[in-house]
XYZ file of C-alpha atoms in Angstrom:
697
model
C 38.404 13.352 -9.977
C 35.779 11.147 -11.512
C 36.483 7.638 -12.588
C 36.617 7.419 -16.316
C 36.364 4.257 -18.336
C 38.768 3.733 -21.150
C 38.649 6.703 -23.436
C 39.746 6.427 -27.002
C 41.008 9.668 -28.464
C 40.346 9.474 -32.151
C 41.309 12.985 -33.211
C 37.814 13.885 -34.303
C 37.643 16.671 -36.844
C 36.028 19.933 -35.821
C 35.417 21.623 -39.128
C 32.130 23.376 -39.774
C 29.752 20.836 -41.269
C 26.168 20.719 -42.439
C 23.506 19.046 -40.266
C 23.451 16.229 -39.280
C 26.988 15.236 -38.360
C 28.070 11.607 -38.062
C 30.681 10.614 -35.518
C 31.590 7.146 -34.176
C 28.470 5.643 -32.572
C 26.585 8.938 -32.564
C 24.788 11.367 -34.843
C 24.569 15.059 -33.905
C 22.504 17.893 -35.283
C 21.689 21.513 -34.420
C 17.956 22.217 -34.883
C 16.241 25.614 -34.493
C 12.666 25.285 -33.290
C 11.499 28.058 -35.619
C 12.075 28.680 -39.268
C 12.979 32.346 -38.646
C 14.251 34.641 -35.911
C 11.715 37.114 -34.506
C 13.375 40.256 -33.075
C 13.141 40.436 -29.286
C 11.722 36.903 -28.953
C 13.583 33.944 -27.514
C 14.674 31.361 -30.028
C 15.002 27.758 -28.862
C 17.678 25.617 -30.486
C 18.174 21.919 -29.845
C 21.329 19.868 -29.981
C 20.052 16.479 -31.139
C 22.209 13.512 -30.159
C 21.258 10.076 -31.439
C 23.349 7.262 -30.037
C 23.700 3.755 -31.392
C 22.137 0.955 -29.421
C 23.788 0.364 -25.994
C 25.702 3.664 -26.229
C 24.925 6.672 -24.101
C 25.853 10.279 -23.395
C 25.690 12.077 -20.061
C 23.505 14.353 -17.951
C 24.903 17.507 -16.366
C 25.934 15.374 -13.368
C 27.245 12.220 -15.061
C 27.365 10.118 -11.884
C 30.327 7.855 -11.130
C 31.996 8.424 -14.500
C 31.651 10.322 -17.734
C 31.476 13.953 -18.821
C 28.454 16.151 -19.462
C 27.802 17.425 -22.967
C 28.879 21.034 -23.529
C 27.935 23.629 -26.149
C 30.086 26.658 -27.037
C 28.070 29.295 -28.839
C 29.317 31.890 -31.308
C 26.475 34.351 -31.780
C 26.053 37.793 -33.349
C 26.188 40.868 -31.069
C 23.059 41.248 -28.915
C 22.341 37.521 -28.821
C 22.761 35.562 -25.563
C 22.480 31.823 -25.045
C 21.070 30.429 -21.827
C 22.048 27.170 -20.109
C 21.262 23.753 -21.488
C 17.813 22.538 -20.400
C 18.466 18.950 -19.365
C 15.675 16.379 -19.664
C 15.385 13.892 -16.819
C 18.166 11.321 -17.182
C 18.103 7.607 -16.519
C 20.412 5.617 -14.324
C 22.822 3.520 -16.398
C 24.677 0.861 -14.416
C 28.076 -0.120 -15.774
C 29.622 -2.782 -13.571
C 29.932 -1.331 -10.065
C 29.379 2.217 -11.346
C 26.154 4.131 -11.818
C 26.023 6.800 -14.501
C 23.339 9.346 -15.290
C 22.642 9.961 -18.951
C 20.668 9.278 -22.066
C 20.306 6.383 -24.442
C 18.685 6.439 -27.862
C 17.937 10.000 -28.920
C 17.898 13.144 -26.804
C 17.334 16.820 -27.543
C 19.228 19.311 -25.366
C 17.385 22.621 -25.593
C 18.942 26.087 -25.275
C 16.989 29.338 -25.255
C 18.729 32.201 -27.093
C 17.734 35.765 -26.290
C 17.593 37.966 -29.384
C 17.919 41.754 -29.685
C 14.810 43.855 -30.387
C 16.088 45.085 -33.726
C 17.186 42.765 -36.503
C 17.237 42.629 -40.259
C 18.415 40.327 -43.013
C 19.538 36.941 -41.744
C 21.188 35.632 -38.573
C 24.084 33.137 -38.488
C 24.199 30.818 -35.461
C 27.369 28.880 -34.788
C 27.976 26.330 -32.051
C 30.549 23.759 -31.158
C 29.312 20.748 -29.176
C 31.465 18.419 -27.098
C 30.281 15.060 -25.800
C 31.443 11.757 -24.485
C 29.677 8.722 -25.903
C 30.187 5.470 -24.034
C 29.377 1.815 -23.961
C 32.100 -0.315 -22.359
C 34.578 2.164 -23.794
C 34.146 5.904 -24.129
C 34.825 8.041 -27.167
C 35.000 11.821 -26.873
C 33.519 13.703 -29.783
C 32.715 17.159 -30.978
C 31.318 18.929 -33.969
C 30.852 22.483 -35.108
C 27.555 23.602 -36.517
C 26.426 26.602 -38.461
C 22.836 27.561 -39.116
C 21.555 30.679 -40.875
C 17.993 31.832 -40.213
C 16.077 34.673 -41.831
C 14.584 37.453 -39.700
C 10.781 37.343 -39.698
C 7.803 35.726 -38.037
C 8.948 32.788 -35.890
C 6.808 29.877 -37.045
C 7.567 26.415 -35.559
C 9.346 24.034 -37.871
C 6.657 21.353 -38.464
C 9.300 18.640 -38.907
C 10.413 18.966 -35.311
C 7.420 20.423 -33.473
C 6.443 17.123 -31.820
C 9.967 16.350 -30.664
C 10.340 19.789 -29.074
C 6.995 19.319 -27.332
C 7.999 15.876 -26.033
C 11.343 17.158 -24.824
C 9.776 20.027 -22.913
C 7.372 17.565 -21.276
C 10.366 15.572 -20.030
C 12.049 18.575 -18.442
C 11.981 18.640 -14.648
C 9.504 21.118 -13.224
C 9.217 22.907 -9.941
C 6.135 21.544 -8.191
C 4.221 23.649 -5.739
C 3.226 21.915 -2.508
C 5.572 19.015 -3.143
C 6.619 19.394 0.520
C 9.623 17.165 0.155
C 12.082 17.009 3.033
C 15.552 15.547 3.459
C 17.237 14.084 6.507
C 20.823 12.891 6.800
C 21.747 10.326 9.432
C 25.193 8.817 9.340
C 25.713 7.466 5.865
C 22.081 7.465 4.836
C 19.735 10.002 3.303
C 15.984 9.941 3.803
C 13.906 11.967 1.364
C 10.227 12.112 2.341
C 7.175 13.122 0.344
C 3.632 13.382 1.663
C 1.084 11.167 0.015
C -0.610 14.218 -1.470
C 2.474 14.612 -3.658
C 1.943 11.228 -5.292
C -1.142 9.030 -4.743
C 0.638 5.938 -6.059
C 4.284 5.266 -6.836
C 6.104 2.194 -8.012
C 9.527 3.853 -8.237
C 11.133 7.116 -7.194
C 14.709 8.043 -8.099
C 16.731 11.016 -6.924
C 19.413 12.496 -9.203
C 21.634 15.070 -7.428
C 22.797 18.036 -9.462
C 26.239 18.050 -7.896
C 28.876 15.541 -6.922
C 29.544 14.641 -3.291
C 26.010 14.264 -1.945
C 25.070 10.627 -2.526
C 26.746 7.365 -3.381
C 25.579 6.981 -6.962
C 25.672 3.203 -7.125
C 23.607 2.693 -3.971
C 20.190 1.141 -4.328
C 17.435 3.681 -3.777
C 14.754 2.104 -1.608
C 11.186 3.395 -1.735
C 8.645 2.650 0.968
C 5.358 4.068 2.159
C 5.329 4.595 5.888
C 3.044 6.601 8.080
C 1.297 8.344 5.218
C 4.550 9.433 3.566
C 6.702 8.175 0.748
C 10.209 7.545 1.950
C 13.239 7.211 -0.285
C 16.364 5.911 1.391
C 19.764 6.089 -0.296
C 23.377 6.001 0.784
C 25.160 9.283 1.402
C 28.553 10.125 -0.067
C 31.366 10.134 2.528
C 31.739 13.898 2.229
C 27.997 14.623 2.473
C 28.096 15.696 6.130
C 30.569 18.425 5.248
C 28.426 19.826 2.453
C 26.683 23.142 2.911
C 23.591 24.595 1.284
C 20.675 22.738 -0.209
C 20.414 19.237 -1.573
C 19.552 20.041 -5.193
C 18.516 17.632 -7.867
C 15.474 16.059 -9.460
C 13.025 13.408 -8.339
C 11.858 11.131 -11.154
C 8.649 9.252 -10.378
C 6.923 6.230 -11.854
C 4.175 6.472 -12.827
C 4.044 10.168 -11.893
C 3.723 12.743 -9.171
C 0.499 14.623 -8.490
C -0.537 16.836 -11.372
C 0.934 14.500 -13.969
C 4.529 15.613 -13.315
C 7.087 12.880 -13.848
C 10.264 14.790 -12.914
C 10.354 17.475 -10.228
C 13.236 19.841 -9.574
C 13.932 20.101 -5.842
C 16.209 22.133 -3.589
C 15.909 20.623 -0.120
C 16.997 22.091 3.171
C 18.139 19.100 5.144
C 18.493 18.230 8.801
C 21.132 16.003 10.341
C 20.016 13.490 12.988
C 21.870 10.657 14.708
C 19.566 7.931 13.400
C 16.631 7.456 11.085
C 13.453 5.606 12.095
C 13.657 1.933 11.289
C 11.851 1.062 8.049
C 8.373 -0.360 8.431
C 8.457 -4.150 8.412
C 6.226 -4.332 5.393
C 5.398 -1.911 2.666
C 2.103 -0.136 2.767
C -0.360 -0.770 0.036
C 0.132 2.086 -2.293
C 3.869 1.472 -2.541
C 3.413 -2.069 -3.809
C 3.401 -3.280 -7.343
C 0.340 -5.206 -8.440
C 2.251 -8.487 -8.443
C 3.553 -7.927 -4.920
C 0.114 -6.870 -3.704
C -1.413 -10.061 -5.132
C 1.243 -12.147 -3.384
C 0.654 -10.306 -0.105
C -3.112 -10.751 -0.467
C -2.770 -14.501 -1.065
C -0.473 -14.915 1.942
C -2.784 -12.771 4.073
C -5.811 -14.824 3.058
C -3.962 -18.021 3.888
C -3.023 -16.756 7.351
C -6.537 -15.430 7.901
C -7.643 -19.001 8.597
C -5.567 -18.942 11.756
C -6.977 -15.693 13.098
C -9.162 -16.113 16.211
C -12.283 -14.610 14.632
C -12.301 -17.085 11.740
C -11.238 -20.256 13.460
C -14.606 -21.075 15.156
C -16.323 -21.031 11.763
C -13.769 -22.841 9.670
C -13.625 -25.583 12.296
C -17.140 -26.531 11.202
C -15.882 -26.921 7.656
C -13.078 -29.110 8.903
C -15.725 -31.238 10.602
C -17.357 -31.785 7.219
C -14.047 -33.104 5.891
C -13.954 -35.615 8.719
C -17.450 -36.728 7.793
C -16.527 -37.253 4.169
C -13.146 -38.859 4.717
C -13.194 -42.144 2.832
C -16.271 -41.120 0.882
C -16.773 -40.267 -2.761
C -13.759 -38.336 -4.071
C -15.658 -36.433 -6.739
C -18.201 -35.275 -4.162
C -15.410 -34.167 -1.856
C -13.732 -32.155 -4.606
C -17.076 -30.559 -5.412
C -17.509 -29.512 -1.805
C -14.024 -28.003 -1.749
C -14.639 -26.003 -4.908
C -18.041 -24.793 -3.744
C -16.602 -23.696 -0.422
C -14.018 -21.703 -2.390
C -16.826 -20.307 -4.563
C -18.669 -19.126 -1.475
C -15.534 -17.396 -0.216
C -14.944 -15.772 -3.621
C -18.521 -14.557 -4.032
C -18.643 -13.091 -0.541
C -15.304 -11.308 -1.022
C -16.503 -9.915 -4.354
C -19.770 -8.684 -2.830
C -18.077 -7.033 0.163
C -15.339 -5.539 -2.049
C -17.869 -4.400 -4.651
C -19.920 -2.601 -2.027
C -16.795 -1.068 -0.570
C -15.586 0.182 -3.951
C -19.038 1.429 -4.941
C -19.327 3.408 -1.727
C -15.793 4.707 -2.255
C -16.783 5.876 -5.733
C -19.799 7.624 -4.205
C -17.505 9.536 -1.912
C -18.001 7.524 1.275
C -14.995 6.921 3.457
C -15.161 3.320 4.608
C -12.703 0.640 5.485
C -12.320 -3.088 5.816
C -14.824 -4.491 8.300
C -17.165 -1.534 7.898
C -20.256 -3.780 8.095
C -19.413 -4.669 11.703
C -19.837 -0.988 12.527
C -23.588 -1.541 12.121
C -25.369 -2.719 15.334
C -27.995 -4.413 13.159
C -25.346 -6.576 11.460
C -23.749 -7.404 14.818
C -27.131 -8.415 16.267
C -27.981 -10.538 13.228
C -24.640 -12.342 13.391
C -25.129 -12.945 17.109
C -28.482 -14.623 16.426
C -27.052 -16.681 13.581
C -24.092 -17.971 15.586
C -26.302 -18.665 18.587
C -28.567 -20.791 16.411
C -25.525 -22.574 14.956
C -24.218 -23.353 18.406
C -27.594 -24.666 19.618
C -27.778 -26.914 16.603
C -24.314 -28.333 17.264
C -25.275 -28.861 20.911
C -28.236 -30.939 19.815
C -30.948 -28.585 21.103
C -32.807 -28.891 17.819
C -32.579 -30.640 14.453
C -34.389 -30.183 11.195
C -35.958 -32.930 9.166
C -33.879 -35.294 7.145
C -35.668 -34.420 3.943
C -34.785 -30.754 3.967
C -31.498 -29.080 4.129
C -30.483 -27.822 7.452
C -30.783 -24.105 7.290
C -27.773 -21.890 7.515
C -27.704 -22.778 11.186
C -25.586 -25.857 10.596
C -24.639 -25.256 7.008
C -24.155 -28.949 6.621
C -26.774 -30.490 4.385
C -26.814 -34.204 4.014
C -27.485 -33.883 0.344
C -26.504 -31.300 -2.186
C -23.676 -28.823 -2.112
C -25.449 -25.760 -0.777
C -23.911 -26.236 2.643
C -20.377 -25.961 1.255
C -21.188 -22.769 -0.605
C -22.932 -21.226 2.418
C -20.035 -22.228 4.659
C -17.713 -20.224 2.421
C -20.039 -17.243 2.583
C -20.315 -17.372 6.353
C -16.601 -17.854 6.929
C -15.912 -14.735 4.880
C -18.577 -12.654 6.615
C -17.049 -13.407 9.974
C -13.525 -12.952 8.594
C -14.031 -9.418 7.348
C -13.352 -7.642 10.644
C -10.057 -9.493 10.937
C -6.731 -8.805 9.378
C -3.675 -10.997 9.190
C -0.012 -10.336 8.446
C 0.428 -9.029 4.860
C -3.267 -8.160 4.637
C -2.945 -4.535 5.723
C -0.593 -3.625 2.908
C -2.632 -5.544 0.328
C -5.915 -3.937 1.411
C -4.308 -0.515 1.463
C -3.141 -1.119 -2.106
C -6.540 -2.394 -3.250
C -8.483 0.564 -1.904
C -6.254 3.094 -3.654
C -6.188 1.427 -7.073
C -8.560 1.289 -10.045
C -11.463 -1.117 -9.743
C -9.823 -3.825 -11.871
C -6.641 -4.017 -9.781
C -8.648 -3.733 -6.576
C -10.896 -6.663 -7.480
C -7.869 -8.724 -8.505
C -6.359 -8.118 -5.079
C -9.564 -9.126 -3.279
C -9.769 -12.208 -5.485
C -6.226 -13.185 -4.517
C -7.169 -12.691 -0.862
C -10.180 -14.990 -1.275
C -8.126 -17.629 -3.072
C -5.569 -17.570 -0.267
C -8.278 -18.111 2.324
C -9.911 -20.948 0.376
C -6.657 -22.634 -0.687
C -6.226 -25.031 2.291
C -9.703 -26.523 1.799
C -9.339 -26.887 -1.952
C -5.953 -28.559 -1.514
C -7.377 -30.894 1.114
C -10.368 -31.835 -1.015
C -8.134 -32.595 -4.024
C -5.515 -34.540 -2.117
C -6.405 -38.230 -1.523
C -3.239 -38.720 0.511
C -4.138 -35.957 2.936
C -7.706 -37.229 3.210
C -6.475 -40.721 3.959
C -4.692 -39.335 7.007
C -7.941 -38.019 8.461
C -9.709 -40.303 10.959
C -12.672 -42.292 9.647
C -16.232 -41.191 10.499
C -17.646 -42.692 13.678
C -19.461 -41.971 16.943
C -16.594 -39.763 18.049
C -17.837 -37.158 15.570
C -20.954 -36.433 17.638
C -18.701 -35.545 20.556
C -16.542 -33.379 18.316
C -19.633 -31.681 16.931
C -20.895 -30.777 20.384
C -17.440 -29.630 21.397
C -17.276 -27.257 18.415
C -20.391 -25.522 19.709
C -18.432 -23.863 22.492
C -16.195 -21.689 20.253
C -19.416 -20.479 18.669
C -20.902 -19.598 22.064
C -17.727 -17.604 22.748
C -18.173 -15.876 19.399
C -21.666 -14.854 20.502
C -20.232 -13.495 23.750
C -17.761 -11.439 21.745
C -20.504 -10.071 19.465
C -22.683 -9.138 22.442
C -19.723 -7.289 23.910
C -19.214 -5.490 20.586
C -22.855 -4.422 20.571
C -22.476 -3.215 24.145
C -19.559 -1.035 23.040
C -21.689 0.355 20.242
C -25.043 0.892 21.969
C -24.310 0.628 25.667
C -25.235 -1.866 28.387
C -28.957 -1.678 27.684
C -28.420 -2.730 24.079
C -26.337 -5.737 25.143
C -28.959 -6.804 27.705
C -31.705 -6.542 25.097
C -29.707 -8.710 22.732
C -29.127 -11.328 25.421
C -32.834 -11.403 26.244
C -33.667 -11.757 22.565
C -31.214 -14.646 22.235
C -32.870 -16.432 25.159
C -36.246 -16.190 23.424
C -34.656 -17.348 20.173
C -33.214 -20.351 21.995
C -36.614 -21.143 23.488
C -38.200 -20.952 20.036
C -35.685 -23.398 18.561
C -36.015 -25.719 21.540
C -39.830 -25.773 21.212
C -39.544 -26.427 17.511
C -37.078 -29.270 17.973
C -38.791 -30.772 21.010
C -42.417 -30.971 19.819
C -42.311 -31.008 16.033
C -42.615 -34.825 16.067
C -45.305 -34.921 18.767
C -47.914 -37.600 18.171
C -50.831 -35.230 18.719
C -51.479 -32.767 15.925
C -52.644 -30.096 18.357
C -49.388 -30.331 20.290
C -47.351 -29.957 17.096
C -49.428 -26.972 16.039
C -49.113 -25.361 19.459
C -45.345 -25.931 19.342
C -45.034 -24.269 15.924
C -47.143 -21.295 17.008
C -45.197 -20.944 20.240
C -41.905 -21.138 18.413
C -43.001 -18.501 15.929
C -44.174 -16.162 18.688
C -41.001 -16.651 20.708
C -38.893 -16.060 17.603
C -40.769 -12.863 16.749
C -40.571 -11.661 20.336
C -36.861 -12.362 20.496
C -36.306 -10.497 17.265
C -38.256 -7.479 18.496
C -36.401 -7.339 21.799
C -32.952 -7.879 20.330
C -33.337 -5.314 17.543
C -30.870 -2.497 18.353
C -32.547 0.755 19.296
C -29.737 3.247 18.965
C -27.364 2.979 15.990
C -23.880 4.245 16.553
C -22.696 5.436 19.906
C -19.549 5.269 21.858
C -16.310 5.942 20.077
C -13.023 7.269 21.301
C -14.632 9.746 23.633
C -13.540 8.233 26.924
C -10.203 7.555 28.514
C -9.133 4.063 29.604
C -6.407 3.776 32.205
C -3.139 4.888 30.636
C -4.887 5.671 27.372
C -6.582 8.874 26.343
C -8.988 9.230 23.413
C -7.424 10.073 20.074
C -8.099 13.307 18.272
C -6.073 15.251 15.748
C -5.859 18.240 18.048
C -4.619 16.132 20.965
C -2.039 14.437 18.756
C -0.678 17.727 17.419
C -0.645 19.248 20.892
C 1.302 16.337 22.362
C 3.847 16.377 19.532
C 4.249 20.132 19.830
C 5.028 19.623 23.519
C 7.934 17.380 22.527
C 6.182 14.093 23.270
C 6.199 10.944 21.190
C 2.667 9.582 20.696
C 1.545 5.983 20.237
C -1.897 5.649 18.630
C -3.794 2.367 18.789
C -6.333 2.344 15.939
C -8.705 -0.352 17.133
C -12.284 -1.607 17.209
C -14.224 -3.840 19.565
C -15.143 -6.193 16.690
C -11.489 -6.574 15.667
C -10.340 -9.734 17.420
C -6.720 -9.202 16.387
C -6.893 -5.776 18.039
C -8.158 -7.278 21.268
C -5.517 -10.019 21.271
C -2.733 -7.464 20.776
C -4.243 -5.276 23.455
C -4.456 -8.032 26.057
C -1.181 -9.801 25.283
C 1.114 -6.886 24.469
C -0.176 -3.341 24.893
C -1.615 -3.850 28.381
C 1.415 -5.783 29.579
C 3.034 -4.071 32.554
C 6.543 -4.117 31.065
C 5.322 -2.423 27.871
C 3.310 0.208 29.740
C 6.293 0.877 31.991
C 8.503 1.414 28.930
C 5.956 3.823 27.456
C 5.959 5.759 30.752
C 9.727 5.818 31.154
C 10.163 7.186 27.628
C 7.415 9.767 28.066
C 5.243 8.398 25.266
C 1.647 9.633 25.202
C -0.839 6.799 24.603
C -3.938 7.435 22.524
C -6.655 5.082 21.378
C -8.763 5.682 18.252
C -11.843 3.509 18.655
C -13.360 2.626 15.260
C -16.042 0.307 16.666
C -18.702 2.581 15.225
C -18.416 4.694 12.117
C -16.139 7.679 12.675
C -15.195 9.783 9.627
C -12.237 11.392 11.407
C -10.673 8.034 12.230
C -11.455 6.730 8.754
C -9.640 9.714 7.254
C -6.678 9.245 9.600
C -6.407 5.597 8.533
C -6.575 6.616 4.900
C -3.731 9.078 5.407
C -1.683 6.224 6.810
C -2.406 4.156 3.718
C -4.624 1.716 5.599
C -8.285 0.809 5.321
C -8.870 -1.321 8.386
C -7.708 -2.050 11.888
C -5.526 -2.847 13.724
C -3.070 -0.069 12.925
C -0.372 0.988 15.375
C 1.333 4.324 14.692
C 4.193 5.707 16.754
C 4.576 9.432 16.082
C 7.887 11.160 16.806
C 8.016 14.297 18.929
C 7.307 17.711 17.371
C 6.652 16.558 13.805
C 7.390 13.900 11.278
C 5.898 10.782 9.808
C 4.882 8.030 12.221
C 6.463 4.619 12.391
C 3.894 1.929 11.589
C 4.098 -1.345 13.480
C 2.872 -4.672 12.063
C -0.614 -6.065 12.655
C 0.616 -8.747 15.041
C 2.562 -7.199 17.908
C 5.202 -8.617 20.141
C 6.586 -7.044 23.289
C 10.098 -6.882 21.841
C 8.941 -5.209 18.650
C 6.962 -2.515 20.474
C 9.812 -1.749 22.873
C 12.300 -1.575 19.990
C 10.070 0.892 18.145
C 9.742 3.052 21.274
C 13.520 3.100 21.665
C 14.084 4.149 18.054
C 11.577 6.998 18.051
C 12.470 8.367 21.484
C 16.213 8.016 20.819
C 15.793 10.187 17.744
C 13.950 12.745 19.836
C 16.613 12.811 22.528
C 19.468 13.152 20.082
C 17.703 15.787 18.025
C 17.046 17.915 21.095
C 20.678 17.941 22.132
């Protein structure tokens, strides 16, 4: 028996009355849609209930308390009334209870079948019963009588819009919704593929019958492994229920096809345990505010990622140089560095969104898939490192070119430093970034650019704060000879960055391409050395010969280093325990009852390589994969690969790393975070393989 709040029985009169009828806290009215009854055609009649503010009536399943509205019809012979067509309700929390019903005004439609032969006029009589509640509940009823002439059924213009709006709010059966339900212990999991709803901020399930869910439980929406997942508590008696889980799914903003409420009847499976929720929501499941917060946090943490640190360390060096200097100049440098970061993020994001609009399937870090870009960055960082090592210097009267990005006058260096830091940051991701980027690349341009802007502000924030904080600057050591040592020391991370880029190019174009790049870099180094060594020679002929030699060496280095074969090696080769990823191989392994772990990676993704070396290649982790029979696949995104790009998109991601653990046979994968730990990977393996074992018993 349902819990019922205090009900006041007021002895409401039930005499036949003209429309509308006033009762305590509610107004009721019986409204035919048409001004006449057409023989043989269905006539729709609405019971209009208009509640006072804060009062509500109930849906057909009222939830924890309440009673549904009922209509008793008294119709002429040959007429037959159908069931009430219930619009999607809303959840109304009253203390610890959750009710399903309507506030404000609602029209409950009923279709009445009419006989093929009629004449004169038709009387329609109905008695409606309801329960209207706020903190107390008041039962009410009223009897209505309407007489309609027989004739052409023209819509009543006074109510045409309200009937149209009400029909739009009725739940619909949606083809290809492909919803599924799983019960594990005291928890339900309702899953929808992403094709059913490109973007959702809220999804609520309303069961048609009592005994399936705990009404007051919080319904938790997440986007995991390319599927929307709605988790809610099961009613204690749910495991004993038979048949289908029937109800409606109400979506915000809407399901595919513009449907807001879908009627569902779900066959469900019972398993011992559900996969653990993903540690962070994927992009499309976020609200804009949450995505902006994630983007800011991700940008902040991006400064600590190994691919960015060698570059930002040069900016930190500039702060050392200016410690104790002019405060206004320092603030200007901080703001211009932030401007450089912002502009570069906007350019990269703009290109990405423009290509997306043109139908291209690209992701974060796509520019590093070009061997030309990788070669150019290698040359730039090599020149930077040589400059820091003191191999060459430019004149005092001109700005140092982008090689050092540290002009002695002007602010160009700060701006260019921001640009360069962002260029080298784009192949990296940090915690929170994956979800934010996934959100940005599935949203309209305005929201997407806002998210990228928040990411840029997060990355630039530490430098702006430092430049505006005299107390922090006072804690920095004063400029001195030690800075020359620090400057030369900072060259070595840049040399390592060049090594990494050469390795990336080798993965893209093969060993010959990497050797050509190395040879080109040697000639580039010789050109810069000749320029720095002889540009101040006392003899004009020597200076001229040095400039000509430098130019020839530079041109020769450029010609040799220029990549010959764009694109190349992808996930076509196996590596140790790992086999190349393909959709067919994934499906085949799952069909064979195997769990599958897919490492979506790229050679230019430093985070990917760190996770690979420190976690995925660790003997204890590999042994756990083997013991649990998990198939290991690697999807190498080093070069452009439309299949991998599409697979990432289906997972709600736009960049790497992405780690997906697929359960045996079928089902959505469990997504692991961008930064892996041994314990987290082993725990995920245990969850997915435990589900398999239990399900097979």
